[in-house]
Short mmCIF file of C-alpha atoms in Angstrom, two decimals:
data_model
loop_
_atom_site.label_atom_id
_atom_site.label_comp_id
_atom_site.label_asym_id
_atom_site.label_seq_id
_atom_site.Cartn_x
_atom_site.Cartn_y
_atom_site.Cartn_z
CA MET A 48 -2.25 -56.21 -11.43
CA SER A 49 -0.46 -59.35 -12.46
CA THR A 50 1.91 -57.40 -14.68
CA THR A 51 2.99 -55.26 -11.76
CA ILE A 52 3.93 -58.24 -9.64
CA GLN A 53 5.19 -60.60 -12.32
CA GLN A 54 7.72 -59.29 -14.76
CA GLN A 55 7.75 -60.77 -18.21
CA TYR A 56 10.93 -61.22 -20.19
CA ALA A 57 11.29 -61.69 -23.90
CA SER A 58 13.39 -64.75 -24.57
CA SER A 59 14.53 -63.87 -28.07
CA PHE A 60 18.22 -63.39 -28.80
CA SER A 61 19.63 -61.31 -31.58
CA ALA A 62 23.32 -61.25 -32.32
CA ALA A 63 24.89 -57.83 -32.61
CA SER A 64 25.87 -57.17 -36.18
CA ASN A 65 29.26 -55.71 -36.92
CA LYS A 66 28.73 -53.10 -39.58
CA THR A 67 31.86 -51.57 -40.98
CA SER A 68 31.41 -48.01 -42.15
CA LEU A 69 32.08 -47.03 -45.73
CA TRP A 70 34.99 -44.84 -44.57
CA LYS A 71 36.65 -47.77 -42.76
CA LYS A 72 36.28 -49.94 -45.87
CA PHE A 73 37.82 -47.19 -47.98
CA ILE A 74 40.75 -46.72 -45.59
CA SER A 75 41.42 -50.47 -45.45
CA TRP A 76 41.37 -50.53 -49.27
CA CYS A 77 43.84 -47.62 -49.25
CA GLU A 78 46.13 -49.54 -46.90
CA GLY A 79 45.96 -52.49 -49.29
CA GLN A 80 47.18 -50.23 -52.10
CA GLU A 81 50.55 -49.75 -50.39
CA LYS A 82 52.17 -52.10 -52.92
CA ASN A 83 51.03 -49.74 -55.70
CA ARG A 84 52.41 -46.62 -54.02
CA LEU A 85 54.56 -45.52 -56.95
CA GLY A 86 51.65 -45.84 -59.36
CA TRP A 87 49.47 -43.67 -57.14
CA LEU A 88 52.32 -41.16 -56.81
CA ALA A 89 52.78 -41.02 -60.58
CA GLY A 90 49.04 -40.71 -61.17
CA ALA A 91 48.67 -37.98 -58.59
CA VAL A 92 51.64 -35.89 -59.64
CA ALA A 93 51.43 -36.39 -63.41
CA GLY A 94 47.69 -36.75 -63.88
CA HIS A 95 46.62 -34.17 -61.37
CA GLY A 96 49.53 -31.80 -61.70
CA CYS A 97 49.94 -31.81 -65.46
CA VAL A 98 46.38 -32.34 -66.65
CA LEU A 99 43.70 -31.54 -64.10
CA THR A 100 45.34 -28.48 -62.58
CA ILE A 101 45.96 -27.02 -66.04
CA LEU A 102 42.30 -27.60 -66.97
CA THR A 103 41.22 -26.01 -63.69
CA MET A 104 43.39 -22.95 -64.28
CA ALA A 105 42.09 -22.62 -67.84
CA ALA A 106 38.50 -22.83 -66.57
CA ILE A 107 39.22 -20.12 -63.99
CA ILE A 108 40.78 -17.83 -66.59
CA PHE A 109 38.06 -18.38 -69.21
CA SER A 110 35.25 -17.75 -66.73
CA GLY A 111 36.38 -14.26 -65.88
CA ASN A 112 39.41 -14.91 -63.67
CA HIS A 113 37.57 -14.71 -60.34
CA PHE A 114 40.10 -14.53 -57.53
CA ILE A 115 38.14 -16.75 -55.13
CA PHE A 116 38.94 -19.86 -57.20
CA TRP A 117 42.72 -19.43 -57.27
CA PRO A 118 43.52 -20.23 -53.59
CA PHE A 119 41.40 -23.39 -53.72
CA ALA A 120 43.04 -24.59 -56.93
CA ILE A 121 46.52 -23.88 -55.57
CA ALA A 122 45.76 -25.51 -52.20
CA ALA A 123 44.33 -28.63 -53.84
CA MET A 124 47.42 -29.16 -55.98
CA GLY A 125 49.74 -28.19 -53.13
CA ALA A 126 48.18 -30.66 -50.71
CA CYS A 127 48.39 -33.47 -53.24
CA LEU A 128 52.01 -32.66 -54.02
CA VAL A 129 53.09 -32.29 -50.39
CA VAL A 130 51.66 -35.61 -49.18
CA ASN A 131 53.23 -37.45 -52.11
CA LEU A 132 56.65 -35.83 -51.78
CA ALA A 133 56.61 -36.48 -48.03
CA ALA A 134 56.21 -40.22 -48.83
CA LEU A 135 53.23 -40.60 -46.51
CA PRO A 136 51.37 -43.94 -46.53
CA THR A 137 48.66 -44.55 -49.09
CA LYS A 138 45.94 -44.38 -46.44
CA ILE A 139 46.70 -40.65 -46.39
CA THR A 140 47.80 -39.93 -49.97
CA ILE A 141 44.84 -41.55 -51.75
CA PRO A 142 42.11 -39.70 -49.78
CA VAL A 143 43.99 -36.41 -50.20
CA PHE A 144 44.27 -37.11 -53.94
CA PHE A 145 40.54 -37.84 -54.25
CA ILE A 146 39.60 -34.76 -52.21
CA SER A 147 41.86 -32.54 -54.32
CA VAL A 148 40.35 -33.96 -57.52
CA LEU A 149 36.90 -33.27 -56.07
CA ILE A 150 37.90 -29.67 -55.29
CA ASP A 151 39.12 -29.20 -58.86
CA MET A 152 35.93 -30.69 -60.28
CA VAL A 153 33.82 -28.34 -58.14
CA ILE A 154 35.87 -25.37 -59.35
CA ILE A 155 35.47 -26.44 -62.99
CA ALA A 156 31.72 -26.95 -62.51
CA SER A 157 31.40 -23.54 -60.84
CA CYS A 158 33.27 -21.91 -63.70
CA MET A 159 30.97 -23.62 -66.20
CA VAL A 160 27.94 -22.31 -64.31
CA ILE A 161 29.39 -18.80 -64.40
CA GLY A 162 30.01 -19.23 -68.11
CA PHE A 163 33.10 -19.05 -70.23
CA ASN A 164 33.91 -15.66 -71.71
CA ILE A 165 37.03 -15.14 -73.77
CA GLY A 166 36.75 -11.42 -73.06
CA GLY A 167 37.79 -12.10 -69.47
CA THR A 168 41.27 -13.07 -70.62
CA TYR A 169 42.09 -9.71 -72.22
CA ILE A 170 44.10 -7.16 -70.28
#
């Protein structure tokens, strides 16, 4: 009955910890890359547009030219190109670049799972 009448309090104190999420750390790193904006623009347009998109299109064609892959490949390159040509800040352009590279890598991996067949390129 003593616990009903007398309330007991714990006298320990714990400071609240400020945990920054991984996304917030990534975005703050992207904001810090503002001084390297032209390098990111060149890497995104030249590296993604001239190398990775070509490899993605070749993988699509060699795996049987499935139509479902084409809109995703075009949208990935288009999004990367639009945000860079619009001169948006790096906190937007870098995540869009990484997401578009991820989309292309998923397409290439899917095409490899389907299997490459040179017969799919003949008309």
